């Protein structure tokens, strides 16, 4: 059992999220990062020793790496990092009251028609609601197939061998500064295991697994899809995730074994104060297929480049992404494909929309190693500017050490044209509707890959975001 | 006599922010149920007139008025004019990738209904199928993205399809005949005639610089536009004269003024 001494050590009385109950382990957080915090997280989670050591080593790596100078503007992030809480117990997170949630977020929930109970969960002020029920019946079904779908903490506790075998093998601690940070302080996320040959028909939705930890700011997800297995995992939802914290840095690791197929869909809509820096990567083996479907809305700065490491012959990787950069937001997104085996293929399709002082950047890496004969990669990135002030850039990096590889890259930038607007308006659509229709059409090639309810919500959300964007 | 469906009076217009006038005093009345042909050489201002009637924001009206069913429409936005019953079949329709014709048209139809009301999906589908059959269009066409990668002829047919579904009071058809082969021309012309038969009050302003389409759609009046003005108006026989003699005699007449 964890000890209670820590409370006194930390000075309980000053702390606004302080939380003491008689029968629960007690943890008290302070802002900022320290070795002590990392030890407490591990202690509180009752982790095995190896995980504590892993975390502590990761913290050293984090301290040793400089802030990235590329991508978005991270100059103010250091200050933010001093102020945030690196770990909050679920109970603490629920302490927040509905009254503290900003009005604009409440209004958006209202407009999206999200049920009351769900709104509270999304705003991080309540955790349980009816979908728990739905989840339970699905869970039974999955268990029969041998599928494991747990919180990452339960994954570690219940399946220690399996967990340890794969954890941090896809995204090593030293990969980048934020991967190191996540490795040190991770909390929340999912653990998924699909046994050999099992096909999971219904998407595994983190949405169902509603608990306060699911959207942790340092969430960590580990997915193993065994040989010949097939599944679709959906993370997040399109309603704005409100958090009092302004930093989110997740790590998603996926292993797709021989002949397996896996699709990972995320739609995230962060509040405007958020730095969202996520590392998501899949290791794709022989003849396996991995697809990332990634939608990014909101945040102050998002830096996110889902990647596929194609390590087995004929492995295929696909990255489809939509980014919406509203006023004052910077979406620095794209994808990475590493061809490390012969006849591997990949496709990156990126669509971005920018409005007002919003900026979207496409940043992509395509690397083909020597010996990856016959590798084929194709990149298509299209940017749509809604007005004169918004901005877009592309940074395609291509490194090819194999002369039989074939690489295609196509980038377009378009502005919503006056002639398009006039055409639609001349059929009776008002300016806002016309604008929304053009944007919907623009993202259609990616949106049509989404489950229907997500596509509908995404469209509604973009329309809401665009409200007032037309003069 | 009742007020005209469309009444253009002393209309002058230029490109917004530029100097030269394109329309230099246009007068034109179209009564309900009438078909008017507007002819004239390239660059004389026919498309500009059509777009100004529909409310294109690139143009500034410096003088004159446009009355539609007796109401001044100059202050109305293009979508308001559309919902009021003005339809423009574009000479160069815009492409809207990712938006299907069916979706686009359903949205356009719904924009005409009261807030919150929607046309029944099956009813809409029936209407669309029926109009597509009338224009001898492949049923798969409705799923294609609006004008995206269409041939010239497909674009023109798509314009008339929209007119058939939206059922305006006035159709301004800007060179809907150009780029069509003779079979396509006949189909489009018979489509327009069917719309006129179905709605006896439908007014049509048919812009063309070939007489060819007038063999299939008989105009009540023919006007000739020269350098931003209606230089000559007459009956259907005026089109024959233009066909035989070209525009030169009019150029001379205009120059003489
Ligand atoms: N948006 C515009 N910007 C600049 N010039 C224009 C524009 N629209 C029309 N014009 C000019 O006005 C004149 C008339 O054009 P238009 O109305 O298209 O003629 P028509 O349809 O009779 O061929 C032409 O000289 C054309 O170049
Ligand atoms: Mg013209």
XYZ file of C-alpha atoms and ligand atoms in Angstrom:
756
model
C 0.000 0.000 0.000
C 1.214 3.498 -0.755
C 2.083 5.557 2.206
C 0.285 8.635 3.384
C 3.308 10.640 4.429
C 3.535 12.345 1.082
C 0.599 14.568 1.932
C 2.386 16.275 4.708
C 5.583 16.463 2.732
C 3.745 18.356 0.061
C 1.816 20.780 2.217
C -1.769 19.759 1.814
C -3.410 23.004 2.886
C -2.168 25.079 -0.039
C -3.276 22.735 -2.636
C -6.521 23.316 -4.444
C -6.966 19.831 -5.831
C -6.076 18.239 -2.505
C -8.110 15.168 -1.871
C -8.120 12.931 1.142
C -10.243 9.918 1.771
C -9.780 7.359 4.438
C -9.534 4.206 2.423
C -7.820 5.327 -0.786
C -4.164 5.862 -1.431
C -3.552 9.538 -1.237
C -1.597 11.516 -3.699
C -1.105 15.192 -3.783
C 0.163 17.016 -6.797
C 2.151 20.192 -7.113
C 2.745 22.083 -10.328
C 5.933 21.501 -12.246
C 8.060 18.470 -12.869
C 10.514 16.751 -10.577
C 11.952 13.344 -9.864
C 9.745 13.260 -6.824
C 6.613 13.689 -8.920
C 7.681 10.841 -11.170
C 8.297 8.583 -8.179
C 4.913 9.457 -6.768
C 3.103 8.716 -9.999
C 4.667 5.276 -10.139
C 4.094 4.710 -6.466
C 0.509 5.788 -6.664
C -0.137 3.483 -9.593
C 1.475 0.635 -7.658
C 3.771 -0.118 -10.559
C 6.487 -2.746 -10.739
C 10.017 -1.592 -10.102
C 11.039 -1.809 -13.755
C 8.444 0.772 -14.690
C 9.631 3.170 -12.038
C 13.165 2.797 -13.345
C 11.938 3.261 -16.879
C 10.201 6.488 -15.899
C 13.192 7.870 -14.052
C 15.506 7.165 -16.948
C 13.037 8.829 -19.286
C 13.010 11.915 -17.111
C 16.788 12.191 -17.481
C 16.449 11.890 -21.231
C 13.785 14.567 -21.198
C 16.025 16.968 -19.281
C 18.954 16.239 -21.569
C 17.140 17.041 -24.806
C 16.732 20.620 -26.011
C 13.357 22.039 -27.024
C 12.784 21.392 -30.717
C 13.505 24.449 -32.836
C 11.436 23.313 -35.795
C 7.708 22.975 -36.197
C 5.660 25.465 -34.235
C 6.589 28.170 -31.784
C 7.454 26.458 -28.491
C 9.175 29.453 -26.901
C 6.409 29.989 -24.349
C 6.032 26.327 -23.563
C 8.722 26.271 -20.867
C 6.694 28.681 -18.759
C 3.599 26.595 -19.283
C 5.438 23.498 -18.175
C 6.320 25.097 -14.850
C 2.693 25.694 -14.121
C 0.954 22.516 -15.106
C 0.198 19.525 -12.959
C 1.947 16.503 -14.319
C -0.311 14.099 -12.609
C -3.778 14.283 -11.182
C -5.693 11.387 -9.754
C -8.948 10.646 -11.494
C -10.795 11.683 -8.347
C -9.062 15.040 -8.470
C -10.016 15.552 -12.039
C -13.615 15.027 -11.164
C -13.362 17.645 -8.484
C -13.832 20.349 -11.070
C -17.287 21.720 -11.206
C -19.497 22.325 -14.204
C -19.603 25.983 -13.199
C -15.881 26.276 -13.899
C -16.272 25.243 -17.505
C -16.060 28.298 -19.787
C -19.281 29.460 -21.351
C -18.033 29.115 -24.943
C -17.365 25.424 -24.380
C -20.835 24.965 -22.907
C -22.307 26.787 -25.883
C -20.543 24.480 -28.269
C -21.899 21.426 -26.474
C -25.317 22.994 -26.716
C -24.981 23.582 -30.446
C -23.713 20.078 -31.033
C -26.696 18.738 -29.137
C -24.610 16.609 -26.812
C -26.584 15.085 -23.953
C -26.120 16.616 -20.536
C -24.356 13.651 -18.952
C -21.965 13.372 -21.831
C -21.167 17.080 -21.729
C -19.958 16.759 -18.196
C -17.766 13.827 -19.035
C -16.290 15.667 -21.985
C -15.614 18.728 -19.918
C -13.815 16.563 -17.414
C -16.274 17.239 -14.623
C -18.051 13.920 -14.525
C -16.972 10.504 -15.547
C -19.726 7.990 -15.797
C -22.599 7.872 -18.176
C -24.759 5.452 -20.062
C -22.216 4.375 -22.627
C -20.570 2.396 -19.829
C -23.441 -0.021 -20.382
C -22.848 -0.288 -24.088
C -19.218 -0.853 -23.401
C -19.835 -3.692 -21.003
C -21.810 -5.796 -23.436
C -19.242 -5.218 -26.172
C -16.499 -6.071 -23.769
C -17.969 -9.492 -23.129
C -18.051 -10.104 -26.839
C -14.416 -9.064 -27.198
C -13.319 -11.168 -24.278
C -14.770 -14.245 -25.939
C -12.486 -13.558 -28.891
C -9.533 -13.123 -26.590
C -9.310 -9.430 -27.308
C -7.836 -7.305 -24.540
C -9.103 -3.737 -24.329
C -8.164 -2.116 -21.060
C -6.887 1.099 -19.661
C -3.126 1.200 -19.953
C -2.800 0.892 -16.160
C -4.907 -2.256 -16.082
C -2.973 -3.571 -19.054
C 0.254 -3.310 -17.106
C -1.285 -4.762 -13.944
C -3.128 -7.667 -15.547
C -0.852 -8.570 -18.452
C 2.624 -7.692 -17.224
C 4.591 -10.015 -19.536
C 2.839 -9.006 -22.705
C 2.996 -5.377 -21.716
C 6.688 -5.405 -21.015
C 7.465 -7.272 -24.214
C 6.150 -4.447 -26.397
C 6.071 -1.301 -24.295
C 8.346 1.438 -25.658
C 9.608 -0.781 -28.466
C 7.931 1.316 -31.147
C 8.557 4.745 -29.657
C 11.738 4.548 -27.637
C 12.220 7.020 -24.826
C 14.991 8.910 -26.562
C 12.982 9.339 -29.771
C 12.149 12.964 -29.060
C 11.877 15.295 -26.105
C 8.151 14.875 -25.704
C 8.228 11.123 -26.080
C 10.726 11.172 -23.210
C 8.456 13.406 -21.156
C 5.503 11.144 -21.795
C 7.600 8.114 -20.849
C 8.381 9.736 -17.534
C 4.910 10.869 -16.552
C 2.446 8.883 -18.664
C -0.993 8.269 -17.245
C -4.144 7.047 -18.918
C -4.602 5.644 -22.399
C -5.447 2.188 -23.686
C -3.888 -1.228 -23.879
C -5.170 -3.320 -26.760
C -4.260 -6.839 -27.826
C -5.859 -8.583 -30.805
C -4.923 -12.280 -30.962
C -3.771 -14.031 -34.108
C -6.361 -14.214 -36.864
C -9.094 -12.463 -34.880
C -11.225 -9.990 -36.775
C -12.928 -7.406 -34.615
C -15.963 -6.090 -36.485
C -17.086 -3.263 -34.235
C -14.534 -0.497 -33.816
C -12.872 -0.431 -30.435
C -13.832 2.991 -29.192
C -11.981 4.655 -26.409
C -15.106 6.795 -26.273
C -16.934 3.939 -24.587
C -14.259 3.425 -22.057
C -15.185 6.661 -20.412
C -13.336 7.404 -17.301
C -11.521 10.452 -16.194
C -8.205 9.049 -17.300
C -9.043 8.416 -20.883
C -8.036 11.849 -22.033
C -5.099 12.294 -19.748
C -2.659 14.934 -20.810
C 0.129 12.336 -20.993
C -1.860 9.454 -22.307
C -0.048 6.393 -23.495
C -1.542 3.766 -25.724
C -0.060 0.422 -26.679
C -1.682 -1.747 -29.305
C -0.589 -5.151 -30.543
C -2.335 -6.612 -33.545
C -1.189 -10.199 -34.029
C -0.676 -12.037 -37.328
C -3.647 -11.900 -39.653
C -5.797 -10.014 -37.155
C -7.974 -7.048 -38.092
C -9.328 -4.197 -36.029
C -10.244 -0.532 -35.999
C -9.581 1.630 -32.976
C -11.204 5.016 -32.502
C -9.880 7.539 -30.080
C -11.412 10.793 -29.065
C -14.502 12.474 -30.240
C -15.282 15.646 -32.050
C -16.706 17.576 -29.158
C -14.201 20.007 -27.747
C -12.151 18.524 -24.973
C -11.938 21.079 -22.295
C -9.111 20.909 -19.905
C -7.770 23.405 -17.437
C -4.341 22.158 -18.400
C -2.782 23.582 -21.483
C -0.462 20.826 -22.497
C -1.142 17.448 -24.024
C 1.593 15.085 -25.035
C 0.577 11.553 -25.873
C 2.438 8.556 -27.188
C 0.702 5.907 -29.265
C 2.559 2.720 -30.150
C 1.161 0.113 -32.480
C 2.603 -3.193 -33.638
C 0.954 -4.664 -36.722
C 2.162 -8.201 -37.307
C 2.395 -10.181 -40.511
C -0.685 -9.958 -42.700
C -2.655 -8.002 -40.097
C -4.679 -4.875 -40.773
C -5.130 -2.093 -38.339
C -6.767 1.288 -38.533
C -6.428 3.980 -35.904
C -8.805 6.910 -36.060
C -8.455 10.015 -33.939
C -10.494 13.149 -34.089
C -9.408 15.699 -31.594
C -10.689 19.129 -30.875
C -8.732 20.883 -28.184
C -9.458 24.150 -26.496
C -7.479 27.103 -27.846
C -4.923 27.293 -25.058
C -3.560 23.813 -25.699
C -0.138 22.717 -26.873
C -0.774 19.337 -28.416
C 2.396 17.383 -29.152
C 1.789 13.766 -29.943
C 4.004 10.925 -31.123
C 2.082 8.174 -32.861
C 3.873 5.412 -34.622
C 3.196 1.978 -36.022
C 5.603 -0.822 -36.773
C 4.222 -2.588 -39.811
C 5.393 -6.100 -40.585
C 5.311 -8.254 -43.713
C 2.160 -7.834 -45.814
C 0.474 -5.978 -43.023
C -1.511 -2.819 -43.511
C -1.699 0.151 -41.192
C -3.928 3.178 -41.634
C -3.893 6.351 -39.588
C -6.906 8.596 -39.878
C -6.219 11.773 -38.074
C -8.358 14.842 -37.562
C -7.024 17.846 -35.698
C -9.069 20.821 -34.667
C -8.528 23.492 -32.072
C -5.442 23.847 -29.854
C -2.926 26.671 -29.907
C -0.283 24.502 -31.533
C -0.544 20.918 -32.664
C 2.543 19.035 -33.776
C 1.582 15.564 -34.862
C 2.976 13.317 -37.560
C 1.544 9.811 -37.456
C 4.137 7.441 -38.802
C 4.460 4.020 -40.321
C 7.693 2.079 -40.141
C 7.345 -0.442 -42.911
C 9.709 -3.149 -41.765
C 8.371 -6.228 -43.556
C 8.168 -6.964 -47.241
C 5.050 -5.636 -48.981
C 3.921 -3.807 -45.858
C 1.564 -0.919 -46.588
C 1.107 2.289 -44.651
C -1.513 4.933 -45.125
C -1.926 8.283 -43.428
C -5.003 10.408 -43.997
C -5.298 13.641 -42.151
C -7.492 16.693 -41.856
C -6.397 19.773 -39.981
C -8.408 22.894 -39.310
C -6.467 25.939 -38.174
C -8.792 28.602 -36.861
C -7.831 32.094 -35.842
C -4.636 32.083 -33.784
C -4.068 28.360 -34.190
C -1.168 26.554 -35.759
C -1.609 23.023 -37.033
C 1.765 21.562 -37.867
C 0.795 18.110 -39.026
C 1.574 15.546 -41.655
C 3.042 12.087 -41.586
C 6.137 9.968 -41.773
C 6.709 6.809 -43.737
C 9.882 4.793 -43.438
C 10.388 2.156 -46.085
C 12.785 -0.392 -44.647
C 11.849 -3.470 -46.682
C 11.363 -4.308 -50.354
C 8.099 -3.625 -52.154
C 6.644 -1.626 -49.330
C 4.040 0.967 -50.290
C 2.648 4.069 -48.666
C 0.184 6.852 -49.242
C -0.106 10.141 -47.371
C -3.155 12.303 -47.984
C -3.300 15.520 -46.066
C -6.011 18.160 -46.153
C -5.767 21.397 -44.252
C -8.061 24.352 -43.871
C -6.950 27.681 -42.475
C -8.962 30.684 -41.494
C -8.291 34.147 -40.112
C -4.836 34.219 -38.544
C -4.736 30.441 -38.569
C -1.802 28.630 -40.038
C -1.450 25.065 -41.191
C 1.787 23.404 -42.145
C 2.225 20.094 -43.803
C 5.390 18.398 -42.614
C 6.133 15.004 -44.032
C 9.026 12.639 -44.190
C 9.438 9.872 -46.682
C 12.525 7.777 -46.183
C 13.521 4.798 -48.269
C 16.412 2.707 -47.009
C 18.955 1.126 -49.290
C 17.664 -2.319 -50.164
C 13.965 -1.422 -49.975
C 13.678 -2.336 -53.628
C 10.539 -1.392 -55.458
C 9.259 0.792 -52.612
C 6.489 3.136 -53.677
C 5.254 6.197 -51.887
C 2.800 8.852 -52.832
C 2.080 12.087 -51.005
C -0.791 14.379 -51.732
C -1.319 17.466 -49.659
C -3.989 20.014 -50.305
C -4.430 23.233 -48.417
C -7.517 25.385 -48.495
C -7.390 29.003 -47.359
C -10.685 30.554 -46.354
C -9.514 34.142 -46.555
C -6.617 36.481 -47.306
C -5.017 36.383 -43.873
C -4.677 32.652 -43.299
C -1.494 30.888 -44.201
C -0.169 27.497 -45.210
C 3.240 25.937 -45.881
C 4.544 22.558 -46.883
C 7.743 20.938 -45.690
C 8.195 17.661 -47.493
C 11.397 15.851 -46.592
C 12.391 13.064 -48.902
C 15.405 10.832 -48.252
C 15.972 8.045 -50.711
C 18.857 5.607 -50.597
C 17.357 3.123 -53.015
C 17.279 3.832 -56.717
C 14.421 1.475 -57.612
C 12.037 3.404 -55.373
C 9.288 5.520 -56.835
C 8.104 8.567 -54.955
C 5.333 10.940 -55.898
C 4.562 14.227 -54.259
C 1.794 16.596 -55.144
C 0.820 19.697 -53.241
C -1.962 22.155 -53.978
C -3.038 25.354 -52.313
C -6.411 26.792 -53.095
C -8.420 29.693 -51.859
C -12.152 29.490 -51.606
C -12.867 31.161 -54.907
C -15.294 34.012 -55.426
C -16.643 32.182 -58.457
C -17.357 29.058 -56.384
C -19.122 31.100 -53.722
C -21.142 33.003 -56.275
C -22.098 29.822 -58.049
C -23.473 28.220 -54.891
C -25.156 31.426 -53.746
C -26.800 31.825 -57.123
C -28.615 28.568 -56.300
C -29.985 29.923 -53.042
C -27.338 28.996 -50.458
C -26.390 31.855 -48.175
C -22.736 32.760 -47.878
C -22.065 30.700 -44.751
C -23.771 27.632 -46.196
C -21.889 28.055 -49.452
C -18.577 28.335 -47.641
C -19.365 25.291 -45.508
C -20.301 23.291 -48.589
C -17.005 24.090 -50.283
C -15.105 23.067 -47.153
C -17.123 19.857 -46.780
C -16.355 19.002 -50.373
C -12.697 19.699 -49.799
C -12.385 17.268 -46.900
C -14.748 14.706 -48.420
C -12.009 12.354 -49.677
C -10.830 11.889 -46.093
C -14.154 12.357 -44.288
C -15.752 9.557 -46.292
C -13.319 7.154 -44.640
C -14.653 8.045 -41.200
C -17.482 6.207 -39.498
C -20.633 8.075 -40.476
C -21.420 9.622 -37.112
C -17.894 10.957 -36.878
C -18.027 12.398 -40.363
C -21.299 14.145 -39.557
C -19.984 15.520 -36.310
C -16.776 16.648 -37.942
C -18.733 18.544 -40.563
C -20.962 20.150 -37.978
C -17.992 21.138 -35.942
C -16.154 22.722 -38.833
C -19.305 24.654 -39.634
C -19.459 25.901 -36.073
C -15.806 26.883 -36.236
C -16.473 28.763 -39.427
C -19.407 30.680 -38.061
C -18.614 34.335 -38.212
C -15.796 33.704 -40.641
C -17.803 35.243 -43.406
C -18.356 38.962 -43.513
C -50.778 45.506 -68.733
C -49.190 43.817 -65.744
C -45.678 44.705 -64.653
C -42.878 42.890 -66.508
C -41.231 39.865 -64.940
C -37.856 41.503 -65.465
C -37.315 45.133 -66.124
C -33.813 46.503 -66.651
C -33.700 50.302 -66.853
C -30.740 52.487 -67.822
C -28.375 49.950 -66.305
C -24.727 50.919 -66.117
C -22.125 48.689 -64.525
C -18.391 48.251 -64.266
C -15.957 45.928 -62.597
C -15.797 46.890 -58.946
C -12.728 49.043 -58.338
C -11.999 49.670 -62.008
C -12.862 52.484 -64.365
C -14.257 51.386 -67.720
C -17.988 50.833 -67.940
C -19.035 47.494 -69.417
C -22.766 48.067 -69.384
C -23.502 51.522 -70.697
C -27.220 51.998 -70.298
C -29.127 48.755 -70.849
C -32.910 48.756 -71.203
C -34.743 45.456 -71.417
C -38.176 44.155 -70.411
C -39.115 40.484 -70.264
C -42.770 39.668 -69.712
C -43.979 36.513 -67.995
C -44.084 33.575 -70.388
C -41.812 35.219 -72.946
C -38.575 33.965 -74.421
C -36.076 36.687 -75.291
C -32.894 36.025 -77.172
C -29.923 38.254 -76.453
C -27.311 38.158 -79.173
C -24.234 40.175 -79.891
C -20.527 39.846 -80.579
C -18.024 38.562 -78.058
C -17.113 41.086 -75.421
C -20.250 43.184 -75.889
C -21.344 42.652 -72.269
C -23.912 39.829 -72.432
C -22.398 37.717 -69.649
C -21.840 40.822 -67.560
C -25.525 41.657 -67.853
C -26.438 38.103 -66.848
C -24.147 38.163 -63.820
C -25.278 41.609 -62.736
C -28.881 40.395 -62.855
C -27.866 37.462 -60.631
C -25.933 39.766 -58.280
C -22.286 38.906 -58.907
C -20.213 40.828 -56.329
C -17.405 41.604 -58.794
C -19.529 44.229 -60.526
C -20.674 47.597 -59.367
C -23.896 49.061 -60.678
C -23.329 52.779 -61.167
C -26.734 53.764 -62.510
C -30.124 52.364 -63.388
C -32.230 49.641 -61.848
C -33.218 46.019 -62.108
C -36.797 45.251 -61.174
C -37.879 41.656 -60.745
C -41.634 41.170 -60.402
C -41.757 44.897 -59.724
C -39.233 44.791 -56.870
C -35.823 46.412 -56.977
C -33.298 43.602 -56.528
C -30.068 45.587 -56.595
C -29.731 45.468 -52.840
C -30.380 41.731 -52.658
C -27.611 39.166 -52.248
C -27.256 36.528 -54.981
C -28.869 33.877 -52.784
C -31.837 36.133 -52.068
C -32.300 36.758 -55.780
C -32.132 33.036 -56.399
C -34.748 32.282 -53.802
C -36.885 35.081 -55.258
C -36.936 33.169 -58.565
C -33.974 34.326 -60.661
C -31.846 31.579 -62.147
C -28.596 31.960 -64.061
C -27.280 29.109 -66.176
C -23.582 29.965 -66.273
C -21.487 30.247 -69.379
C -18.582 28.879 -67.301
C -19.975 27.018 -64.290
C -17.641 26.678 -61.284
C -16.349 23.303 -60.114
C -17.096 22.226 -56.546
C -14.983 19.130 -55.845
C -16.248 16.710 -53.222
C -19.867 17.896 -53.386
C -22.274 15.647 -55.268
C -24.897 17.091 -57.568
C -27.633 15.408 -55.521
C -26.367 16.846 -52.250
C -25.886 20.289 -53.765
C -29.337 20.382 -55.303
C -31.028 19.091 -52.173
C -29.355 21.862 -50.187
C -30.463 24.393 -52.796
C -34.047 23.105 -52.678
C -34.053 23.168 -48.883
C -32.750 26.728 -48.869
C -36.090 27.698 -50.403
C -38.097 26.205 -47.584
C -38.858 27.770 -44.247
C -36.185 27.522 -41.537
C -36.060 23.999 -40.142
C -38.168 22.494 -42.929
C -36.691 19.933 -45.255
C -37.840 18.345 -48.434
C -38.641 14.681 -48.055
C -35.644 12.731 -49.306
C -37.639 10.323 -51.447
C -39.678 13.098 -52.998
C -36.494 14.904 -53.879
C -34.951 11.777 -55.341
C -38.020 11.244 -57.514
C -37.925 14.790 -58.855
C -34.235 14.551 -59.559
C -34.538 11.233 -61.384
C -37.432 12.525 -63.443
C -35.573 15.684 -64.510
C -32.470 13.693 -65.312
C -34.488 11.402 -67.532
C -35.940 14.423 -69.286
C -32.412 15.595 -70.057
C -31.327 12.062 -70.982
C -28.728 11.982 -68.239
C -27.229 8.830 -66.804
C -28.621 8.144 -63.292
C -25.061 7.866 -61.945
C -24.593 11.532 -62.803
C -26.273 12.685 -59.573
C -23.457 11.184 -57.531
C -20.736 13.010 -59.412
C -19.074 16.048 -57.927
C -20.500 19.321 -59.214
C -18.833 20.123 -62.560
C -15.630 18.417 -61.425
C -13.970 17.053 -64.541
C -17.148 17.475 -66.607
C -16.957 17.949 -70.346
C -18.274 21.247 -71.688
C -21.515 19.566 -72.720
C -22.017 17.902 -69.332
C -21.608 21.236 -67.589
C -24.279 22.841 -69.751
C -26.688 19.996 -69.223
C -26.058 20.164 -65.501
C -27.066 23.838 -65.535
C -30.398 23.027 -67.146
C -30.914 20.153 -64.721
C -30.567 22.616 -61.858
C -33.037 24.977 -63.483
C -35.486 22.103 -63.915
C -35.238 21.135 -60.247
C -35.266 24.674 -58.828
C -38.116 25.907 -61.086
C -37.326 29.608 -61.196
C -39.652 32.329 -62.538
C -36.877 33.639 -64.770
C -34.107 31.668 -66.400
C -31.109 33.546 -67.772
C -29.254 31.077 -69.970
C -25.780 32.274 -70.821
C -24.492 30.489 -73.924
C -25.980 27.223 -72.811
C -25.771 26.167 -76.470
C -22.078 26.712 -77.023
C -19.941 23.616 -77.006
C -22.911 21.309 -77.534
C -23.136 18.939 -80.481
C -26.396 18.893 -82.350
C -27.901 16.006 -80.383
C -27.046 17.545 -77.037
C -28.355 20.892 -78.276
C -31.704 19.316 -79.156
C -31.961 17.647 -75.753
C -31.171 20.868 -73.903
C -33.561 22.884 -76.108
C -36.375 20.415 -75.621
C -35.671 20.483 -71.871
C -36.111 24.247 -71.841
C -39.274 23.966 -73.953
C -40.698 21.393 -71.554
C -40.057 23.754 -68.660
C -41.844 26.546 -70.525
C -44.788 24.252 -71.216
C -44.970 23.147 -67.600
C -44.860 26.720 -66.374
C -46.541 29.121 -68.747
C -45.315 32.124 -66.801
C -41.644 31.143 -67.094
C -39.578 33.918 -68.586
C -36.377 33.082 -70.432
C -33.490 35.303 -71.425
C -31.461 33.235 -73.824
C -27.984 34.564 -74.449
C -26.285 33.204 -77.529
C -24.209 34.310 -80.401
C -25.371 31.628 -82.730
C -28.745 31.441 -84.326
C -28.624 27.653 -84.188
C -30.438 27.200 -80.861
C -33.180 29.579 -82.005
C -34.242 26.918 -84.485
C -35.312 24.845 -81.483
C -36.392 27.494 -79.015
C -38.459 30.134 -80.761
C -37.874 33.558 -79.226
C -40.652 36.120 -78.859
C -38.105 38.906 -79.067
C -34.508 39.181 -80.202
C -32.099 41.836 -78.929
C -28.638 42.631 -80.064
C -26.079 43.920 -77.633
C -23.213 46.066 -78.862
C -20.631 47.709 -76.630
C -22.727 47.534 -73.488
C -26.056 48.628 -74.959
C -29.028 47.041 -76.651
C -28.372 48.260 -80.180
C -31.356 46.691 -81.864
C -34.487 44.777 -80.903
C -36.952 42.948 -83.053
C -38.959 39.791 -83.647
C -37.594 36.346 -84.416
C -36.722 37.489 -87.922
C -33.968 39.716 -86.537
C -32.028 36.554 -85.757
C -32.303 35.503 -89.392
C -30.997 38.843 -90.529
C -28.022 38.568 -88.146
C -27.344 35.093 -89.420
C -27.342 36.281 -93.008
C -25.605 39.628 -92.626
C -23.508 39.356 -89.445
C -23.087 42.219 -87.011
C -21.305 44.626 -89.354
C -24.360 46.617 -90.337
C -25.062 47.136 -86.636
C -21.505 48.180 -85.935
C -21.885 50.835 -88.561
C -25.241 51.887 -87.191
C -23.850 52.125 -83.662
C -20.835 54.063 -84.885
C -23.134 56.475 -86.680
C -24.972 57.360 -83.462
N -14.719 40.419 -64.006
C -14.196 41.113 -65.043
N -12.983 41.672 -64.932
C -12.451 42.361 -65.941
N -13.062 42.563 -67.121
C -14.284 42.023 -67.297
C -14.899 41.270 -66.273
N -16.103 40.843 -66.717
C -16.209 41.320 -67.969
N -15.130 42.029 -68.328
C -14.913 42.676 -69.620
O -16.138 43.229 -70.045
C -16.338 43.041 -71.425
C -17.632 42.255 -71.651
O -17.461 40.923 -71.250
P -18.660 39.867 -71.263
O -19.774 40.433 -70.506
O -18.099 38.577 -70.790
O -19.008 39.791 -72.815
P -19.827 38.724 -73.649
O -20.480 37.795 -72.695
O -20.793 39.524 -74.430
O -18.841 38.046 -74.528
C -15.118 42.315 -71.944
O -14.223 43.262 -72.469
C -14.557 41.681 -70.696
O -13.168 41.520 -70.802
Mg -20.313 35.709 -72.452
